[in-house]
Coordinates of C-alpha atoms in Angstrom, one line a residue:
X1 CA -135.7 1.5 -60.7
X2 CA -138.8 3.8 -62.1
X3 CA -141.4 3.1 -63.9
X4 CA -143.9 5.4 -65.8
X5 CA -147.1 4.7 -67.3
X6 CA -150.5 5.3 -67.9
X7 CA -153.9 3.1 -66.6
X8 CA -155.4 2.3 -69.7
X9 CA -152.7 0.6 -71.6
X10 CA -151.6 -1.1 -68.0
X11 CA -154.8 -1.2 -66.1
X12 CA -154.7 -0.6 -62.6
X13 CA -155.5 -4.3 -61.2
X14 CA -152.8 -5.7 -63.4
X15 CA -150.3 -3.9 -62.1
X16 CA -150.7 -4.3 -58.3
X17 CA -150.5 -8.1 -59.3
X18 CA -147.3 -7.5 -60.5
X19 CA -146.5 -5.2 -57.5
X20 CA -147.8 -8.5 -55.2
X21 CA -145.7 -10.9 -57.1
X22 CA -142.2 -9.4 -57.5
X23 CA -142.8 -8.8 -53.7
X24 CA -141.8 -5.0 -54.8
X25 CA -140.7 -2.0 -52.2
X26 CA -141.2 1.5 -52.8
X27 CA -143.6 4.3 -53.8
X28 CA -146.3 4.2 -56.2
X29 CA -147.7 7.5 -57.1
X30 CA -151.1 7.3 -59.1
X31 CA -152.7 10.7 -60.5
X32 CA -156.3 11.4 -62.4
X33 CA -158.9 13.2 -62.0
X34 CA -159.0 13.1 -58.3
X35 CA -155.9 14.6 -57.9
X36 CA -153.2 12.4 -56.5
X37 CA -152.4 10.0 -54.0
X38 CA -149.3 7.8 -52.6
X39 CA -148.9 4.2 -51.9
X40 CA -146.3 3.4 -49.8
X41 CA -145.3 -0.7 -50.1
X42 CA -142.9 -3.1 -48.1
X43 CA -142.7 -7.1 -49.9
X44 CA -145.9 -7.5 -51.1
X45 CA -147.8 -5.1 -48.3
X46 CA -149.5 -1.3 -48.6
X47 CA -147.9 0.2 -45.2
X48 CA -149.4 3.6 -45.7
X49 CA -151.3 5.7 -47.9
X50 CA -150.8 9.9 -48.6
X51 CA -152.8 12.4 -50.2
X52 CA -153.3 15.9 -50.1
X53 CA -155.8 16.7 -47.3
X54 CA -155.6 12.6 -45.5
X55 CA -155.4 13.5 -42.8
X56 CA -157.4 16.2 -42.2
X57 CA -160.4 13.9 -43.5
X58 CA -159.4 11.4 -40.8
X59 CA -159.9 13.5 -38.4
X60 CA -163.2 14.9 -38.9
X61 CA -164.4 11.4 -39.4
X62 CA -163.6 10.7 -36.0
X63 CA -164.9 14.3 -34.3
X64 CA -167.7 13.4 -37.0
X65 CA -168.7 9.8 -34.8
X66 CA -167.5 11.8 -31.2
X67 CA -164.5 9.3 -31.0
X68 CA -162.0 11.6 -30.4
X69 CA -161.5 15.3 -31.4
X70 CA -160.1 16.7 -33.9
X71 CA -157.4 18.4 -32.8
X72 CA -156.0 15.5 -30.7
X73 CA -156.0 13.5 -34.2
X74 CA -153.4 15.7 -35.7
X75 CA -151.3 16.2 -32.6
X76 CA -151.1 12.3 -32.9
X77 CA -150.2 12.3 -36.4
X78 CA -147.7 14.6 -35.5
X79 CA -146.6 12.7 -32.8
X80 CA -145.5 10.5 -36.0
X81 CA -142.5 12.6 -37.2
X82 CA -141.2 11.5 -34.1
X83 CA -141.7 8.0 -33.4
X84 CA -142.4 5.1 -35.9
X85 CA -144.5 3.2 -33.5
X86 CA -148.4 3.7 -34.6
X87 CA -149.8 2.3 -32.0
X88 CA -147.8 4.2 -29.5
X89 CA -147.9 7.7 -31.3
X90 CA -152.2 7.1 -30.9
X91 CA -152.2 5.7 -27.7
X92 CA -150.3 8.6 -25.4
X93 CA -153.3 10.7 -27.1
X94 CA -155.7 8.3 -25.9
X95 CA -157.2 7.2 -29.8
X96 CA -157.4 3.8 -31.0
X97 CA -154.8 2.8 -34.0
X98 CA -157.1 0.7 -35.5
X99 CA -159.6 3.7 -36.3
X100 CA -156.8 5.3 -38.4
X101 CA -156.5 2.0 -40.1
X102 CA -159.3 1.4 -40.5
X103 CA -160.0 4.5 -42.6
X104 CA -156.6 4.7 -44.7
X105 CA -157.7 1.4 -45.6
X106 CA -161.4 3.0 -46.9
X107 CA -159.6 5.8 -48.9
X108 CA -157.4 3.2 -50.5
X109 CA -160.7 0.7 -51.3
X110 CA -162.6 3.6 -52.6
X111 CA -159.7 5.0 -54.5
X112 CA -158.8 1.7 -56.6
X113 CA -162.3 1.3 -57.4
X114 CA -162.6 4.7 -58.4
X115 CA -159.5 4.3 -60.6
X116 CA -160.5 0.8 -62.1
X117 CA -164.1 1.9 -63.1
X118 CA -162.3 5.5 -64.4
X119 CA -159.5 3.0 -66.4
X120 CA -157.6 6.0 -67.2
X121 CA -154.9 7.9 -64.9
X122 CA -151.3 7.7 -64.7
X123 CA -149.1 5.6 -62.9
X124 CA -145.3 6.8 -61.1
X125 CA -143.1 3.2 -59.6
X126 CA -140.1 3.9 -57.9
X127 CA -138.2 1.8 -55.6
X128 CA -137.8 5.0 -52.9
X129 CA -140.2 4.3 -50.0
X130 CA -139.1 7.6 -48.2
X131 CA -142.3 8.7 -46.7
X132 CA -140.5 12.0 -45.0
X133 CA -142.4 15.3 -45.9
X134 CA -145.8 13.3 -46.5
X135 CA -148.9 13.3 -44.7
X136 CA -149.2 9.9 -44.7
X137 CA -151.9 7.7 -43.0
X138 CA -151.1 4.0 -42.0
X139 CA -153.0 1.3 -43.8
X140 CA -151.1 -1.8 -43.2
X141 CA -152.9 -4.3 -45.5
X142 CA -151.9 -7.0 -48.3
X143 CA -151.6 -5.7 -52.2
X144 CA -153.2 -8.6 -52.7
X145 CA -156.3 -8.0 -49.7
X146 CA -156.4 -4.2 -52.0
X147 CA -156.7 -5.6 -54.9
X148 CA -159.9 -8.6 -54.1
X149 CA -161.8 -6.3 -52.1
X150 CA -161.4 -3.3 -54.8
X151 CA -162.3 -5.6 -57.4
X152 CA -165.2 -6.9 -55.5
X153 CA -166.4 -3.3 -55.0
X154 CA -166.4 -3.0 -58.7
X155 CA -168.1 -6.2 -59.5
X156 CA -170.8 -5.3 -57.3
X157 CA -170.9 -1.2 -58.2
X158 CA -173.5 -2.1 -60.5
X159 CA -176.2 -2.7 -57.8
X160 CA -175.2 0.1 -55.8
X161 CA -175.5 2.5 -58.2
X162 CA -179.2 0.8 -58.6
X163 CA -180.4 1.0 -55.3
X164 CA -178.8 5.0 -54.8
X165 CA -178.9 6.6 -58.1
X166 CA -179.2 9.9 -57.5
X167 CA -177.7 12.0 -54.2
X168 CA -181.0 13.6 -53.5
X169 CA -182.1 10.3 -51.5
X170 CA -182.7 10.4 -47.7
X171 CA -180.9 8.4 -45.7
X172 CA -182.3 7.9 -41.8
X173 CA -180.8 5.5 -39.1
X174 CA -182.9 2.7 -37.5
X175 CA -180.6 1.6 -35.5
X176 CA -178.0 3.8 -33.0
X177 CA -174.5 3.1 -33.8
X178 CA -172.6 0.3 -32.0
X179 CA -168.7 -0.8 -31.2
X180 CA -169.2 -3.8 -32.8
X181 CA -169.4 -2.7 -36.4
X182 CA -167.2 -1.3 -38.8
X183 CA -165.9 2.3 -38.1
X184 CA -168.1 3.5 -41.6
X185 CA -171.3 1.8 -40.7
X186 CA -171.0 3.8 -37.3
X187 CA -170.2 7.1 -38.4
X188 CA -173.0 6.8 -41.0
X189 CA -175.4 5.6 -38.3
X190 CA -174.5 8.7 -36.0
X191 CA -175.0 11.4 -38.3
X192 CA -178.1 9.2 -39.8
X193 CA -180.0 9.8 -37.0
X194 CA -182.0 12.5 -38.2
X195 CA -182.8 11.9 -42.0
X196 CA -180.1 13.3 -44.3
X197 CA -179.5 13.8 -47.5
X198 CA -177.1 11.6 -49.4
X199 CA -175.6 14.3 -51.2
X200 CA -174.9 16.5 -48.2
X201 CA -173.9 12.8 -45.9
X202 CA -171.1 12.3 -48.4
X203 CA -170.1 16.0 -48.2
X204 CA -170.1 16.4 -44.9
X205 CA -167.9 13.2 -44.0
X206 CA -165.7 14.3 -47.3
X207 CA -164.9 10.8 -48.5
X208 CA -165.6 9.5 -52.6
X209 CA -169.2 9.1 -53.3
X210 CA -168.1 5.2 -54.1
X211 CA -166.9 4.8 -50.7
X212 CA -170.7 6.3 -49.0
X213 CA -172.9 4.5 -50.9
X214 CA -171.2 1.4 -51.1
X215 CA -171.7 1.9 -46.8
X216 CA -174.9 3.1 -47.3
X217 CA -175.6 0.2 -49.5
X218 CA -174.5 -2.3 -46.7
X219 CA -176.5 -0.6 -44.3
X220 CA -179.7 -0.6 -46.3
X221 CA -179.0 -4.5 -47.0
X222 CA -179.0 -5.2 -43.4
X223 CA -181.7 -2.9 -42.7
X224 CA -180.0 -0.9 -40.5
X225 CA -180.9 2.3 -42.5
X226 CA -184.1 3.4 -44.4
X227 CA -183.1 5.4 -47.8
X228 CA -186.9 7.3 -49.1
X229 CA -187.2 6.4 -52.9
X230 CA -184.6 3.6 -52.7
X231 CA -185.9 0.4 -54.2
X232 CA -186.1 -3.0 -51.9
X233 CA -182.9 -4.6 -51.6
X234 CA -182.8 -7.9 -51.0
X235 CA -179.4 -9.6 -49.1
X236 CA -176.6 -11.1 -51.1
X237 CA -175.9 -14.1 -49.0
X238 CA -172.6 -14.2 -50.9
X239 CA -171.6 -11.0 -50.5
X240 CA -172.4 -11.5 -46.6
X241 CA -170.1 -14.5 -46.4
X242 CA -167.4 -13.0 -48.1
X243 CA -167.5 -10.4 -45.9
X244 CA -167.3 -12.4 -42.5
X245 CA -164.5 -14.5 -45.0
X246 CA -162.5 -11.4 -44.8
X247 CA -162.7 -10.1 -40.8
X248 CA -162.0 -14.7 -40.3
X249 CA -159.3 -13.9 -42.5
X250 CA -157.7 -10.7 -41.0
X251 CA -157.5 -12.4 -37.8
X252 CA -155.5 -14.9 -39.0
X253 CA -158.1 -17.7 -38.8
X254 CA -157.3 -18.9 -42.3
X255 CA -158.3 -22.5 -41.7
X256 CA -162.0 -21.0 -41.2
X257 CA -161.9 -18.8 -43.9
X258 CA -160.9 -21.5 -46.0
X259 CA -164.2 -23.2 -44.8
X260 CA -166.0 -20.2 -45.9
X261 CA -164.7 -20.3 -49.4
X262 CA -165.2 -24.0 -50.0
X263 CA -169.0 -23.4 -49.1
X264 CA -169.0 -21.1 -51.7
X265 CA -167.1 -22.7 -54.0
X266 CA -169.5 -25.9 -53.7
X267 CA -172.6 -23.4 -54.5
X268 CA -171.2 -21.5 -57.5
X269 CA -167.9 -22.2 -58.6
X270 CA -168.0 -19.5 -61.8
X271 CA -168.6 -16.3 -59.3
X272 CA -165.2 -14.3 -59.3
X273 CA -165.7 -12.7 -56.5
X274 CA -165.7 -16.3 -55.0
X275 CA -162.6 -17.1 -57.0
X276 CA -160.9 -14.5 -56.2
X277 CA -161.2 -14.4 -52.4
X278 CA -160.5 -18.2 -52.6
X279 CA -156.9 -17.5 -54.1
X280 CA -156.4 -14.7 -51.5
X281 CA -157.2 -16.8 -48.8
X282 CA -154.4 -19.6 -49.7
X283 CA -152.1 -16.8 -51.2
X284 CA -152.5 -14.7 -47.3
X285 CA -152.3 -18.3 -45.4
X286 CA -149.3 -19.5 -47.3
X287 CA -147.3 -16.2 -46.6
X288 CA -148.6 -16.6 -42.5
X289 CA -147.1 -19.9 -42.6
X290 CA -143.8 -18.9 -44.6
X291 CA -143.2 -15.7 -41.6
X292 CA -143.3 -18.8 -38.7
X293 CA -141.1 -21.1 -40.9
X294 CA -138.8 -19.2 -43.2
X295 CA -137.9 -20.7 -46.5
X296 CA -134.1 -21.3 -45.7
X297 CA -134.2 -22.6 -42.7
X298 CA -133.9 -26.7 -42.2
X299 CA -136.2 -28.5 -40.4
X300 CA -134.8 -31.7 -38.3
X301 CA -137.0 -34.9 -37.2
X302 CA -137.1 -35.0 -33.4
X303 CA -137.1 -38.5 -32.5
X304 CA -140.8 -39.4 -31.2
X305 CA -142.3 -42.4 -32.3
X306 CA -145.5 -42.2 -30.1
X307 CA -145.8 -39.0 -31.8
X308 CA -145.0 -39.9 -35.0
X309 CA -148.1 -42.8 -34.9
X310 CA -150.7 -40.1 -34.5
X311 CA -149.9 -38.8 -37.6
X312 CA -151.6 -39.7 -40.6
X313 CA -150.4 -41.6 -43.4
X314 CA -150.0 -38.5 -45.6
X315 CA -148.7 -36.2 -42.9
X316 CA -146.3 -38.9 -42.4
X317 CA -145.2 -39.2 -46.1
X318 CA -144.4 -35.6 -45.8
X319 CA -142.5 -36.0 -42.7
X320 CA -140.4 -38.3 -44.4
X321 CA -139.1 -36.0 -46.6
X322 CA -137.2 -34.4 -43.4
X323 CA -134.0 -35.4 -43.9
X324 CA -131.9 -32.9 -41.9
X325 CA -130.3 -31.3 -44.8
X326 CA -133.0 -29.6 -46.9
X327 CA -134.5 -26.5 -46.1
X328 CA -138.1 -25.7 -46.0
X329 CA -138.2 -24.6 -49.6
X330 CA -136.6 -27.9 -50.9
X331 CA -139.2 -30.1 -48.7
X332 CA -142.2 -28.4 -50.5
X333 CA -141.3 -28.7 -54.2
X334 CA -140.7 -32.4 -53.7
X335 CA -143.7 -32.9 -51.8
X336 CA -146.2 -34.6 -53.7
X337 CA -149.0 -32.5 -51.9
X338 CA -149.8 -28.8 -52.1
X339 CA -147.7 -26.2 -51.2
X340 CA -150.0 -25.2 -48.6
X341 CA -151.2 -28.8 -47.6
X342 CA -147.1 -29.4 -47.4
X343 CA -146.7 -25.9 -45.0
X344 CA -149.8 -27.2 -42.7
X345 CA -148.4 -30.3 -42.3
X346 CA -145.0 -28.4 -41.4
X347 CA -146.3 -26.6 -39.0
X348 CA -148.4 -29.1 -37.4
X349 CA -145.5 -31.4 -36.8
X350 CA -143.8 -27.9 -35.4
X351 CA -146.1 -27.4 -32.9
X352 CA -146.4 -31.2 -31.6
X353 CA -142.7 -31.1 -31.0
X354 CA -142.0 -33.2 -33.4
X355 CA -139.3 -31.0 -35.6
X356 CA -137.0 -28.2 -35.0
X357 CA -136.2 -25.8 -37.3
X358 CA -132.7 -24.8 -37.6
X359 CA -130.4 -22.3 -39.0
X360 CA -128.6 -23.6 -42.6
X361 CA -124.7 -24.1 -41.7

């Protein structure tokens, strides 16, 4: 199946819903302006990302912050073409993985933005995720982790643009870089360390203007850099949570990033940023809990009565619904709770021993 269509009449956020939600695989090939760039997706997640020049830019980011040269990058994208193992084809050149992730996952944020704010462009679907003869970068990320965080770029754009307006504004370091923050805010930090330009920063690292001063930004919020000209800016508490939300949720810890959005929720309900990274959350946790307990297969009771009394009475309703012949699927639309509540309570009876899940005959 191919699709073809243009980003006005089917704007851009829209259809990466419907790309999350049909759990689609293939390529989708988006074109404006910019030029042109490739999204390659398996069931509901952005594997990889190609366009023309990736991975050079990858590459001098990293020479850029003296994390590896550049010449050993591309001899382990090369390395690539002949293995599919990432982590692997980095490693034996002695590069972290996660760096390369970390900024295909930048160009995509940047891009979608870009594209959202622009509304217009063109859009290719087609359900042929060959990636062979592209220069493609691995991103490995959600559609739906894309689509909150570039929505939440655009929501706060606005305030960016206010505190950088213009690229004449000097940006200087007042703090060195460190391995504890995000790959951006360290490259940034390094070639901060003698005042420079905005302009000439975003040049010189060769990334979207949306993606450096939306770093920039961040750095100036936690006043980590000093931009001459550039008006106070004051933190966004919210914006700070949502961002320790997101790393909580990227390692898994969905129960505490849960936390984090009911805090927020509580405070102010009618923010959509707050909205939104509440439904990822549940949407993220409910798919982490449907990978350890597939729909189809049939959970049985293990007889356990001490075990069974520790339970509470809800829990316990739930594991009454076990009956040895309906699968996981079945057990959640006729539980009266959530589907998530229901899949917590699944698991948690999973891991006290208390069920087995088994394949349907």
């Amino acid at each position: 199946m191919a699709l073809h269509g243009d980003l006005f009449s089917y704007p851009l956020p829209e259809f990466l819903q419907w790309l999350d939600s049909s759990r689609k695989t293939g390529t989708l090939q988006l074109s404006w302006e910019a030029g042109e760039r490739k999204l390659f997706l398996l069931s509901g997640q952005v594997g990889a990302t190609a366009s023309e020049g990736l991975r050079g830019r990858v590459a001098r980011l990293l020479a850029l912050a003296k994390l590896a040269s550049g010449t050993k990058v591309l001899a382990a994208f090369d390395e690539l073409s002949r293995t599919p193992d990432v982590d692997a084809a980095f490693d034996v050149h002695g590069i972290q993985a996660r760096w390369i992730r970390d900024l295909g996952r930048e160009e995509l944020f940047a891009a979608m933005t870009d594209l959202t704010i622009a509304g217009r462009g063109t859009f290719h679907w087609t359900e042929d995720a060959d990636r062979s003869g592209e220069d493609w970068v691995p991103s490995d990320m959600g559609i739906r982790e894309l689509l909150f965080e570039s929505l939440r770029w655009v929501d706060e754009q606005p305030d960016v643009d206010k505190a950088l307006p213009i690229d004449a504004l000097s940006v200087r370091a007042l703090a060195p870089p460190s391995p504890s923050q995000p790959l951006m805010h360290r490259i940034i930090l390094g070639l901060c360390a003698t005042p420079q330009n905005l302009g000439r920063l975003r040049l010189s690292m060769g990334v979207s203007r949306s993606s450096v001063t939306r770093r920039v930004y961040e750095l100036l919020r936690s006043k980590l850099v000093e931009v001459e000209g550039a008006p106070q800016v004051e933190a966004d508490p919210v914006a700070e949570m949502l961002e320790k939300g997101a790393v909580l949720m990227r390692e898994g810890q969905y129960d505490a990033a849960g936390i984090v959005c009911a805090s927020l929720l509580a405070s102010d309900p009618a923010d959509r940023r707050v909205r939104e990274f509440a439904r990822l959350v549940q949407r993220e946790h409910v798919a982490a809990l449907y990978s350890d307990m597939p729909p189809l297969l049939i959970p049985v009771v293990v007889h356990d009565p001490q075990g069974m009394a520790l339970l509470k009475p809800e829990e316990r309703q739930i594991a009454g619904l076990v009956s040895g012949t309906w699968d996981v699927s079945t057990i959640v639309l006729a539980s009266p709770a959530r589907e998530l509540e229901t899949l917590k309570t699944l698991a948690k009876l999973l891991r006290m021993g208390l069920l087995q899940l088994t394949a349907p005959r």
